[in-house]
PDB file of C-alpha atoms in Angstrom:
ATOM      1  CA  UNK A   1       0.000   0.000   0.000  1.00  0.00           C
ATOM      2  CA  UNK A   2       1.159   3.299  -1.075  1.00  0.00           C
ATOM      3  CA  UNK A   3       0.426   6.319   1.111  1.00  0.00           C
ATOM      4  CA  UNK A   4       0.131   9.411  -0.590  1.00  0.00           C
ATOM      5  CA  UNK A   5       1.334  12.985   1.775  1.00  0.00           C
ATOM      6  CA  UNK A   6      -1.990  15.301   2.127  1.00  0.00           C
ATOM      7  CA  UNK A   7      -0.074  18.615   1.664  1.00  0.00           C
ATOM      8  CA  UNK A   8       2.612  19.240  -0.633  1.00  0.00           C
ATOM      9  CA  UNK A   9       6.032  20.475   0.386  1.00  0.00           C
ATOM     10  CA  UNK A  10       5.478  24.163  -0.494  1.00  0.00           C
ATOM     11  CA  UNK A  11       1.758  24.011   1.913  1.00  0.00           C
ATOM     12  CA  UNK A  12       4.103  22.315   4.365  1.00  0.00           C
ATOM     13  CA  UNK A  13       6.205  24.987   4.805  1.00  0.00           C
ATOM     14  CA  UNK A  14       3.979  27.870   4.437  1.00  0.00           C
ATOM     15  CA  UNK A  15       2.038  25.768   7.584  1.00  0.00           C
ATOM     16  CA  UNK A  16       5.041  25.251   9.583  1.00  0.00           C
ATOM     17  CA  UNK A  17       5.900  29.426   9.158  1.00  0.00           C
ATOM     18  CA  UNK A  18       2.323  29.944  10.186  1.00  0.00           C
ATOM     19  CA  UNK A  19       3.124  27.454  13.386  1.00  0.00           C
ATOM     20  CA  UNK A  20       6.245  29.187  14.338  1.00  0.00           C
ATOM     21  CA  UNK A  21       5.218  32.555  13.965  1.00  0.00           C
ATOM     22  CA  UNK A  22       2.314  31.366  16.167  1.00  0.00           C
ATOM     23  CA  UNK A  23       4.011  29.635  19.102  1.00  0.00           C
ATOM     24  CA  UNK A  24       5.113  32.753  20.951  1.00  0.00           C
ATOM     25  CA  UNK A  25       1.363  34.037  21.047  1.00  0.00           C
ATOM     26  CA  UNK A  26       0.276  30.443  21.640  1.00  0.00           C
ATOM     27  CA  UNK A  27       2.385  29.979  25.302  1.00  0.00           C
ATOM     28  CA  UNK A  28       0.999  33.538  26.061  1.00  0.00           C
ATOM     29  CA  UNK A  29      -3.160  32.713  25.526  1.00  0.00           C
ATOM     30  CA  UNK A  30      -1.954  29.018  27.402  1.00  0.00           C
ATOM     31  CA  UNK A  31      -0.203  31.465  30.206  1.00  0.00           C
ATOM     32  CA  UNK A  32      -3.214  33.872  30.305  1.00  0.00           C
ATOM     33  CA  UNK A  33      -5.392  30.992  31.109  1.00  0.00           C
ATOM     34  CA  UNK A  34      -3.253  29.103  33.729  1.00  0.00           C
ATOM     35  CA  UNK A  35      -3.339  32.036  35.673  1.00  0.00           C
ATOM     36  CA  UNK A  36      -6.477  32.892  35.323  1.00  0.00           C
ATOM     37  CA  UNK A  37      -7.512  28.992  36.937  1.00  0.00           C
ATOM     38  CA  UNK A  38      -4.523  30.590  39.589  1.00  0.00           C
ATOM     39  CA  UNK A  39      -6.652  33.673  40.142  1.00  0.00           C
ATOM     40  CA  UNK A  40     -10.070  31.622  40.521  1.00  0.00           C
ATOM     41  CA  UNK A  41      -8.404  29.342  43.409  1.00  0.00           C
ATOM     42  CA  UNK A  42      -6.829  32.475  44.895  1.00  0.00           C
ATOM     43  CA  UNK A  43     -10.424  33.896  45.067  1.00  0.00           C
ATOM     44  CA  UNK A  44     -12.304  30.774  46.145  1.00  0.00           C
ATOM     45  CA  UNK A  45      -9.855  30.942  49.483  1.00  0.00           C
ATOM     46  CA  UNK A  46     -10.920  34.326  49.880  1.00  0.00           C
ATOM     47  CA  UNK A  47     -14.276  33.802  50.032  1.00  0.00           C
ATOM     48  CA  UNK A  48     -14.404  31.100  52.264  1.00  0.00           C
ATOM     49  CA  UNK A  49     -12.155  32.876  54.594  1.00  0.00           C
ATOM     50  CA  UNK A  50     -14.050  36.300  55.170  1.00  0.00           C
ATOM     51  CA  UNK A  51     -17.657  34.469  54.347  1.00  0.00           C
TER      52      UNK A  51
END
């Protein structure tokens, strides 16, 4: 059986600029949202403390 590659080599690398030119604002929207869940726990203490 003969597999035949989806993308060709030019799509490849216009996909894998796209990717890297991506990555740094990628890890920032992941960052964002890990602290965010941070901020939520941080609050949830809070509450239960001064409730």
């Amino acid at each position: 059986m003969v597999t035949v590659p989806i993308y060709d080599d030019k799509y490849r690398t216009r996909l894998d600029n796209a990717l890297a030119m991506n990555e740094p604002l990628s890890k920032a929207y992941y960052l964002k949202e890990q602290l965010r869940e941070i901020w939520v726990q941080v609050e949830k203490k809070m509450q239960k403390r001064y409730w």
